PDB file of C-alpha atoms in Angstrom:
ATOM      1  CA  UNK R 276       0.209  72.180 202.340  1.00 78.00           C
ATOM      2  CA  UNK R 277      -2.695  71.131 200.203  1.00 85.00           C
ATOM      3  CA  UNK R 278      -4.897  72.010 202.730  1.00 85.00           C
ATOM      4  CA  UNK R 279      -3.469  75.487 202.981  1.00 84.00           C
ATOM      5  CA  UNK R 280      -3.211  76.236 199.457  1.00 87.00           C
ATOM      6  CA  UNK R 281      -6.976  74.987 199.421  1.00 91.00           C
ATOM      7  CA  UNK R 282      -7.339  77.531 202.324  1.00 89.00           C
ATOM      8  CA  UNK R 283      -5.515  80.819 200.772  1.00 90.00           C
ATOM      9  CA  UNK R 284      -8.276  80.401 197.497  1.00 92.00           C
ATOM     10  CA  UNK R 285     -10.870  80.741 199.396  1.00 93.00           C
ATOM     11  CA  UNK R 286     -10.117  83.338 201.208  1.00 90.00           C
ATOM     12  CA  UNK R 287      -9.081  85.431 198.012  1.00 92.00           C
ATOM     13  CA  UNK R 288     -12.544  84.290 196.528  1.00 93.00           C
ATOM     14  CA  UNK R 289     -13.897  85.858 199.900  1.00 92.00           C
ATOM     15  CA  UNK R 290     -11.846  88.895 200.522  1.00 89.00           C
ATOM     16  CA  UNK R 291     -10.242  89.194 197.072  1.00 89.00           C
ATOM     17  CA  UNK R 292      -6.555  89.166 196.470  1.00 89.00           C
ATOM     18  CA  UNK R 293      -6.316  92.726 197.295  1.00 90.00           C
ATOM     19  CA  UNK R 294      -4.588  93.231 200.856  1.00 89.00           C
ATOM     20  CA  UNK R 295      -6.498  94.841 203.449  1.00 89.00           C
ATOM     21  CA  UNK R 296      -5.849  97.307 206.019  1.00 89.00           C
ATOM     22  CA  UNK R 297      -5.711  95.791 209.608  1.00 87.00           C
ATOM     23  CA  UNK R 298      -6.411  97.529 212.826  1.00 84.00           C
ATOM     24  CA  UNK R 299      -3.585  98.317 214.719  1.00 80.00           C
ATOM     25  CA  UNK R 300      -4.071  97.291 218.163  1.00 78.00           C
ATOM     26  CA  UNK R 301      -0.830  99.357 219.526  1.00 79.00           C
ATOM     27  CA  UNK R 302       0.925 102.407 218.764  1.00 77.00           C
ATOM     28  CA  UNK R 303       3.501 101.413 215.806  1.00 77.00           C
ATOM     29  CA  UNK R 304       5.832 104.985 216.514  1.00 78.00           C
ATOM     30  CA  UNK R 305       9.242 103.793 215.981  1.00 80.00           C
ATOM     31  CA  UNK R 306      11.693 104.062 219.208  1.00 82.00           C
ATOM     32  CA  UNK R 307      15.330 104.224 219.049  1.00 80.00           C
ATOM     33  CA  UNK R 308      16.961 101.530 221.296  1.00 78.00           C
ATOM     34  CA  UNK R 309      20.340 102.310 219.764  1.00 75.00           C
ATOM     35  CA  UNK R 310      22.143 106.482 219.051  1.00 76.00           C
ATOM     36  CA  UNK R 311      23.421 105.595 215.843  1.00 70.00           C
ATOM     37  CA  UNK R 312      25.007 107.810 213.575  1.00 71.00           C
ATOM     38  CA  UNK R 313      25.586 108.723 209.684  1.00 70.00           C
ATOM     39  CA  UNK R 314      26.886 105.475 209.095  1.00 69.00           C
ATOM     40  CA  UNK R 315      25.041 103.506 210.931  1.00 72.00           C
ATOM     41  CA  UNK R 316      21.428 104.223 211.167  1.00 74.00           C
ATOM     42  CA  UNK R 317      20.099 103.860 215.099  1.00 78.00           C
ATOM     43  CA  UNK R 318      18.232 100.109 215.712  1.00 78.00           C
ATOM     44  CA  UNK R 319      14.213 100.686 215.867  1.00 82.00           C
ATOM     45  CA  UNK R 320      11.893  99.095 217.314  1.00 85.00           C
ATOM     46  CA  UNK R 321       8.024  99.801 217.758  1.00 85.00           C
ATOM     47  CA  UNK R 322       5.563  99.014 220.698  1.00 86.00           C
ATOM     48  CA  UNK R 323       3.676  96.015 218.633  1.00 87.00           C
ATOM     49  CA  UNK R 324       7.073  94.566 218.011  1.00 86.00           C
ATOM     50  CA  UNK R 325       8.214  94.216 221.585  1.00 88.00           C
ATOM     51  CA  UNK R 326       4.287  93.029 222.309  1.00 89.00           C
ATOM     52  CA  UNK R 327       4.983  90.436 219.994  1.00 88.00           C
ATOM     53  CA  UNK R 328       8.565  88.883 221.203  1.00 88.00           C
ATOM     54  CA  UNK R 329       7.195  88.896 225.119  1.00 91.00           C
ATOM     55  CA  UNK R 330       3.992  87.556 223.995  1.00 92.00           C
ATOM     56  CA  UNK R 331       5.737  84.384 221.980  1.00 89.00           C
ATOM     57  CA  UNK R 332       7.751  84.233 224.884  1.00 90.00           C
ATOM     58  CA  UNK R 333       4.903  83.656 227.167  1.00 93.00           C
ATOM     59  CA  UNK R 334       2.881  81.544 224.815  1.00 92.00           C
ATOM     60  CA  UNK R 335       6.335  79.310 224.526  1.00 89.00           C
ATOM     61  CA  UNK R 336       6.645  78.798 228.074  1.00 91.00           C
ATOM     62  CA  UNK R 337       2.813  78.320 228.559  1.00 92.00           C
ATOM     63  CA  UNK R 338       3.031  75.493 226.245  1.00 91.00           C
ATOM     64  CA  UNK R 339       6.289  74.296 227.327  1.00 90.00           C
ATOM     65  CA  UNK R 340       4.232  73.673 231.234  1.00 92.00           C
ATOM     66  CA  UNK R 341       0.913  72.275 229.196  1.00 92.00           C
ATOM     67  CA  UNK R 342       2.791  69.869 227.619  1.00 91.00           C
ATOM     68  CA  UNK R 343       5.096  68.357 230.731  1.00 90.00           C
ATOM     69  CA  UNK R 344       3.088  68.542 234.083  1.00 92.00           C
ATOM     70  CA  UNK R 345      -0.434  68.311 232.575  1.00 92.00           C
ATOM     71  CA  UNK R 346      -2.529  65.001 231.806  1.00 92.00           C
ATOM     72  CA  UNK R 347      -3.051  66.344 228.254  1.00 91.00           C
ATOM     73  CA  UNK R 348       0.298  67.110 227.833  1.00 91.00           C
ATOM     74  CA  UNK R 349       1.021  63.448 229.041  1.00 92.00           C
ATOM     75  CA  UNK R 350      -1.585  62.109 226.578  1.00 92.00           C
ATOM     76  CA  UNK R 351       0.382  63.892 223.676  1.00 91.00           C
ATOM     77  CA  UNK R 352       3.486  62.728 224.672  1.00 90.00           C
ATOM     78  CA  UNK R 353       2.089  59.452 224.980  1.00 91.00           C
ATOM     79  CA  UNK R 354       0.523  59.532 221.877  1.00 91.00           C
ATOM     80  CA  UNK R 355       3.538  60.883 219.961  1.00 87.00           C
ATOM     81  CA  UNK R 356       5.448  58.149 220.886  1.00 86.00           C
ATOM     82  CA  UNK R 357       3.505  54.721 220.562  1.00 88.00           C
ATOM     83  CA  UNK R 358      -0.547  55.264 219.697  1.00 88.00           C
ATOM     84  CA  UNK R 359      -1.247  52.257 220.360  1.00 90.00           C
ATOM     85  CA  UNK R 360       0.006  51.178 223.808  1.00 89.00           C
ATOM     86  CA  UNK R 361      -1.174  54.787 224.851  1.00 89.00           C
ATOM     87  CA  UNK R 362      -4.783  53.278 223.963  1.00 90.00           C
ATOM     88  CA  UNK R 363      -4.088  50.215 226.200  1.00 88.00           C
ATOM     89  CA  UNK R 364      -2.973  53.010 229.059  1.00 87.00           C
ATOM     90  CA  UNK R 365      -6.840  54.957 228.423  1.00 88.00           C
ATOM     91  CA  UNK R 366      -5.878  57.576 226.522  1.00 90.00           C
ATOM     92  CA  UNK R 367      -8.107  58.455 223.449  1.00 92.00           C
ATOM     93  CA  UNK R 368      -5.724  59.222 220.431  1.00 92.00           C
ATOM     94  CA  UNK R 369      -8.413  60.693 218.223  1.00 93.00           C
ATOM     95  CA  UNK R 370      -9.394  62.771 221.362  1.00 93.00           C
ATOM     96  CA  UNK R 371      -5.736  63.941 222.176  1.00 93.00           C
ATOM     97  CA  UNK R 372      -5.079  64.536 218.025  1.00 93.00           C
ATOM     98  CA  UNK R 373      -8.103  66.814 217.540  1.00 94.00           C
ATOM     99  CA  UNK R 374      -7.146  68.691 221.038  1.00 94.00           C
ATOM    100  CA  UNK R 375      -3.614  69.427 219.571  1.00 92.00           C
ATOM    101  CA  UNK R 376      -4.714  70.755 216.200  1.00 91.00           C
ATOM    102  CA  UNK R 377      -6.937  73.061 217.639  1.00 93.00           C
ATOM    103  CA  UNK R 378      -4.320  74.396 220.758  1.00 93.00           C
ATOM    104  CA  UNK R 379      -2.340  74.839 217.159  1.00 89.00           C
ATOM    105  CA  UNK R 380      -4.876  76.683 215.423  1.00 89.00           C
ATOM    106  CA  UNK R 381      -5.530  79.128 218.516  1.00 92.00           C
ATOM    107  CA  UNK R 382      -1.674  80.035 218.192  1.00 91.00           C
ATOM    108  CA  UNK R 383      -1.653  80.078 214.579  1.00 88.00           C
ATOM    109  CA  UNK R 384      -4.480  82.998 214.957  1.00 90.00           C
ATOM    110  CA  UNK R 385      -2.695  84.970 217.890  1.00 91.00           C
ATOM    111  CA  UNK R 386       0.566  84.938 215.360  1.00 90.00           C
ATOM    112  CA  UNK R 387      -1.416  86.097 212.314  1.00 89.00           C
ATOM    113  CA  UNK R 388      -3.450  89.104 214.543  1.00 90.00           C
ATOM    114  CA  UNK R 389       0.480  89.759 215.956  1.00 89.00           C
ATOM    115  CA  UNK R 390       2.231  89.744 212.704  1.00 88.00           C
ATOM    116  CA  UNK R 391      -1.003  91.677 210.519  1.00 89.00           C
ATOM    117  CA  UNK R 392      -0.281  94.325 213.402  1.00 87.00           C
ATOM    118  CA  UNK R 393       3.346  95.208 212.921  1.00 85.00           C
ATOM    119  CA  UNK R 394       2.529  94.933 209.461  1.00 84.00           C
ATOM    120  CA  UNK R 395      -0.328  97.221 208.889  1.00 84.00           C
ATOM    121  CA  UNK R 396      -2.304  95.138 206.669  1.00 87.00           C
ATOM    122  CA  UNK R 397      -3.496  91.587 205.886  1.00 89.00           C
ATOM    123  CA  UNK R 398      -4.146  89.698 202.669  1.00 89.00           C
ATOM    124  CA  UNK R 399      -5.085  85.816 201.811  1.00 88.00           C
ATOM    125  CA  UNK R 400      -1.554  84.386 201.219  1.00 87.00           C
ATOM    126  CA  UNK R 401       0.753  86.116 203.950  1.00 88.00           C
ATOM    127  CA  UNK R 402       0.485  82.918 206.267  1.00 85.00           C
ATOM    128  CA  UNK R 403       1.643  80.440 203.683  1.00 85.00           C
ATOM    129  CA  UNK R 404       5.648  81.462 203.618  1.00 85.00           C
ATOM    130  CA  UNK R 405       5.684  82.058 207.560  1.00 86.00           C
ATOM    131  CA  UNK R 406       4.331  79.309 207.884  1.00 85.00           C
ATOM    132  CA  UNK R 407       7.124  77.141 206.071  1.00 84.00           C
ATOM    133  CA  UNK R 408       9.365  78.834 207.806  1.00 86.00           C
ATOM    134  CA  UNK R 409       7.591  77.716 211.081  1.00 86.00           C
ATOM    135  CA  UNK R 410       8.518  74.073 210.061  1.00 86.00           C
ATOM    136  CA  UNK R 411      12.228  75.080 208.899  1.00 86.00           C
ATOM    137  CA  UNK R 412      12.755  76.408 212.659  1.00 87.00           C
ATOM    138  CA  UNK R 413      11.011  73.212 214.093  1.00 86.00           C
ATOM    139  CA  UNK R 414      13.229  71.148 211.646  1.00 87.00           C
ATOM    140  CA  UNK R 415      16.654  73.395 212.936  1.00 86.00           C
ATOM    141  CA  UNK R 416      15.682  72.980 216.622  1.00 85.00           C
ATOM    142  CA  UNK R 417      15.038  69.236 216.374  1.00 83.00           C
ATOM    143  CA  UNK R 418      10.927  68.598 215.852  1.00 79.00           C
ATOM    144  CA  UNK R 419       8.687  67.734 218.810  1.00 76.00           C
ATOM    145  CA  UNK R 420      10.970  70.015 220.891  1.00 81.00           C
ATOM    146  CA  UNK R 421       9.618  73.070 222.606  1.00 83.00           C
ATOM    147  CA  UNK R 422      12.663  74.736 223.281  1.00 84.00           C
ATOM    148  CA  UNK R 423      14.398  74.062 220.359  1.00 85.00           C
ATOM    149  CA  UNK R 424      11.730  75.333 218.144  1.00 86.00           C
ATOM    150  CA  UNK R 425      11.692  78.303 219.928  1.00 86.00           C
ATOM    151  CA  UNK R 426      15.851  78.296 219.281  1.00 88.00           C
ATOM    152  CA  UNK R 427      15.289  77.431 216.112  1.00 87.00           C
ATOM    153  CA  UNK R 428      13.425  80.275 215.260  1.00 87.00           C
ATOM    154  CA  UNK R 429      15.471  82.499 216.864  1.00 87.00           C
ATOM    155  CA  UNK R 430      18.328  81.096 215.409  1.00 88.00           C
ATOM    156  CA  UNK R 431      16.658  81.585 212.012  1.00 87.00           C
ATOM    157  CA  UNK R 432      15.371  85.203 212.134  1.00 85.00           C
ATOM    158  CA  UNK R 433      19.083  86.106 213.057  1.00 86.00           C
ATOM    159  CA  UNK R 434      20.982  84.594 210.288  1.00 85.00           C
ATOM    160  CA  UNK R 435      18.213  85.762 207.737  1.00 83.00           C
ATOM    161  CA  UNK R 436      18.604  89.529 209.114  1.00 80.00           C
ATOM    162  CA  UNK R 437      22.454  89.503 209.008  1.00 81.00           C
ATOM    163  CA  UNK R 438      22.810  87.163 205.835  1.00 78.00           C
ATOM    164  CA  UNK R 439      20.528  89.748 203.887  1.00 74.00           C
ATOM    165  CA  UNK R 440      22.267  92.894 205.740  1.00 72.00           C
ATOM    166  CA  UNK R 441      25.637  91.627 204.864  1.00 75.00           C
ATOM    167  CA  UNK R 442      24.474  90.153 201.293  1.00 71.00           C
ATOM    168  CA  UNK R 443      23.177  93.506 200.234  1.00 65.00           C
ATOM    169  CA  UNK R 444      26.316  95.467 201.585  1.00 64.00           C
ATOM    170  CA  UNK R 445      28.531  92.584 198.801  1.00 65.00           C
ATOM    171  CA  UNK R 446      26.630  93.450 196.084  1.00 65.00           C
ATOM    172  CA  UNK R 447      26.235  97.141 196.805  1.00 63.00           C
ATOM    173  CA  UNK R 448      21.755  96.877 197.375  1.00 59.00           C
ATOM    174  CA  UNK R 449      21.400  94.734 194.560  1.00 57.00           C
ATOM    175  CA  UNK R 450      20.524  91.803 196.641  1.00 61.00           C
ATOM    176  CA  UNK R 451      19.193  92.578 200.194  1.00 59.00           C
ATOM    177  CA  UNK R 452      15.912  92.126 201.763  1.00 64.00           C
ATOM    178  CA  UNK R 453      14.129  90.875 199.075  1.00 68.00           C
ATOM    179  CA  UNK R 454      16.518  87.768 199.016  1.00 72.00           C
ATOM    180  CA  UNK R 455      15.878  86.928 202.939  1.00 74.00           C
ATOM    181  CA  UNK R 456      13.900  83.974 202.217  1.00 78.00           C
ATOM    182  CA  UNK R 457      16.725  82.309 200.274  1.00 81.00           C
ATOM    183  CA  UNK R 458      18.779  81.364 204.003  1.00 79.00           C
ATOM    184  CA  UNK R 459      15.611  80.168 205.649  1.00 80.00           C
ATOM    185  CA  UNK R 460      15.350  77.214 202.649  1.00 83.00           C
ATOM    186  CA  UNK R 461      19.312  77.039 202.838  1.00 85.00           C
ATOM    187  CA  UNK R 462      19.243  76.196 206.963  1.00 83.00           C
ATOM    188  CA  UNK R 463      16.261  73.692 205.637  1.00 83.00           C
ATOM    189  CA  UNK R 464      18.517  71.985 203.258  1.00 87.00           C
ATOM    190  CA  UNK R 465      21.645  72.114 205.340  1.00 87.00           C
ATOM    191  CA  UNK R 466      20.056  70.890 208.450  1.00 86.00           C
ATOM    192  CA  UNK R 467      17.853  68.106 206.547  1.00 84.00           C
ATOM    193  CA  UNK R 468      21.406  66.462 205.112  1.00 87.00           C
ATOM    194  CA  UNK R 469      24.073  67.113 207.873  1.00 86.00           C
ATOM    195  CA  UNK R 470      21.635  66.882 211.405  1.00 83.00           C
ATOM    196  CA  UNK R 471      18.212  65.633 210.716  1.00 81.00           C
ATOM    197  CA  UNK R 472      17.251  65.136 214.219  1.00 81.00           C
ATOM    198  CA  UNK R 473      18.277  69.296 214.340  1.00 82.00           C
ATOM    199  CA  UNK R 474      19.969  71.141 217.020  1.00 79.00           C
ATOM    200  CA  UNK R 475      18.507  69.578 220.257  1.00 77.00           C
ATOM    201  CA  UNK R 476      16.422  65.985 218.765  1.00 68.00           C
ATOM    202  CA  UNK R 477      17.605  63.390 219.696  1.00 57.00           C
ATOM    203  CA  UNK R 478      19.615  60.680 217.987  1.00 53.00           C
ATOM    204  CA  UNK R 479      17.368  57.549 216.834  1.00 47.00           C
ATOM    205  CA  UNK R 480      19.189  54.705 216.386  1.00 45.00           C
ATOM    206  CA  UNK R 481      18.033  52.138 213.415  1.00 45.00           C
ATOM    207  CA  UNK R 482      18.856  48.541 214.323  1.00 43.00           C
ATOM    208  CA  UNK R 483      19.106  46.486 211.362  1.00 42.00           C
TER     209      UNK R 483
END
């Protein structure tokens, strides 16, 4: 986090704090997956949007493979579990460390070009709460697991869209979409002091 914080300065020193328009890559032309009526207004979507969801999806499953038939991915599991004895076994933890920071750095990039598209614009600090988030939907579907991260997040997007929908139709638009971000840290909390392990970790047990 310090690191980040350290990160988002710099760039507003660079770019200023001003946010920027980004190029958009695909058409952004709402289409109506849904008829709708008075009521209820019909579900949207846009071309960058459904871009986005099947190229996660790929990028999941692509990382899913790397990390349980590949050597590398055998190194980080490895690694993950006991450093040491994975040194005795020839693996190079510093090697296998730097390697995984940067495969998370490419996909860090490919989500901040993805999510500056649907968006329209970029500025210095719109990684920072996404990026918490990102942790808070590793935490829900149990951390060091794929599949429940990618769970988790879905998981997490759902029950911020309805819990805003249905918070701003209580309070008649007072609170809404601007109070999204409020369930995300509530899942944190809940998840952190009922299931720490999340949805799909596994139970550790401490022997005394």
């Amino acid at each position: 986090i310090g690191v980040s914080v350290l990160l988002q300065t710099v760039a507003m020193i660079i770019w200023t704090r001003n946010p920027l328009m980004f190029p958009q890559i695909l058409p952004m032309d709402p289409i109506a997956i849904t008829a709708g009526s008075e009521a209820h207004p019909p579900a949207i979507v846009t071309v960058t949007g459904m871009v986005t969801v099947a190229l996660a999806l790929i990028v999941m499953t692509g990382l899913w493979l790397l990390v349980e038939y590949t050597r590398l991915g055998r190194g980080m599991r490895a690694v993950a579990e006991i450093p040491r004895v994975a040194t005795l076994m020839g693996v190079n933890p510093n090697a296998i460390i730097t390697l995984t920071f940067a495969i998370g750095g490419i996909f860090a990039a490919l989500a901040g070009v993805m999510m500056a598209s649907n968006y329209g614009n970029a500025s210095f600090s719109m990684g920072f709460l996404p990026g918490i988030k990102a942790f808070t939907a590793a935490v829900l579907g149990g951390i060091g697991n794929i599949r429940g991260a990618m769970i988790g997040g879905i998981l997490l997007g759902i029950i911020e869209a309805l819990g805003a929908g249905y918070l701003g139709e209580l309070t008649d638009g007072v609170f809404g979409s601007n109070y999204q971000d409020v369930f995300a840290f509530i899942v944190l909390i809940l998840v952190l002091v009922f299931r720490p392990a999340g949805l799909l970790g596994e139970r550790v047990a401490h022997r005394a």
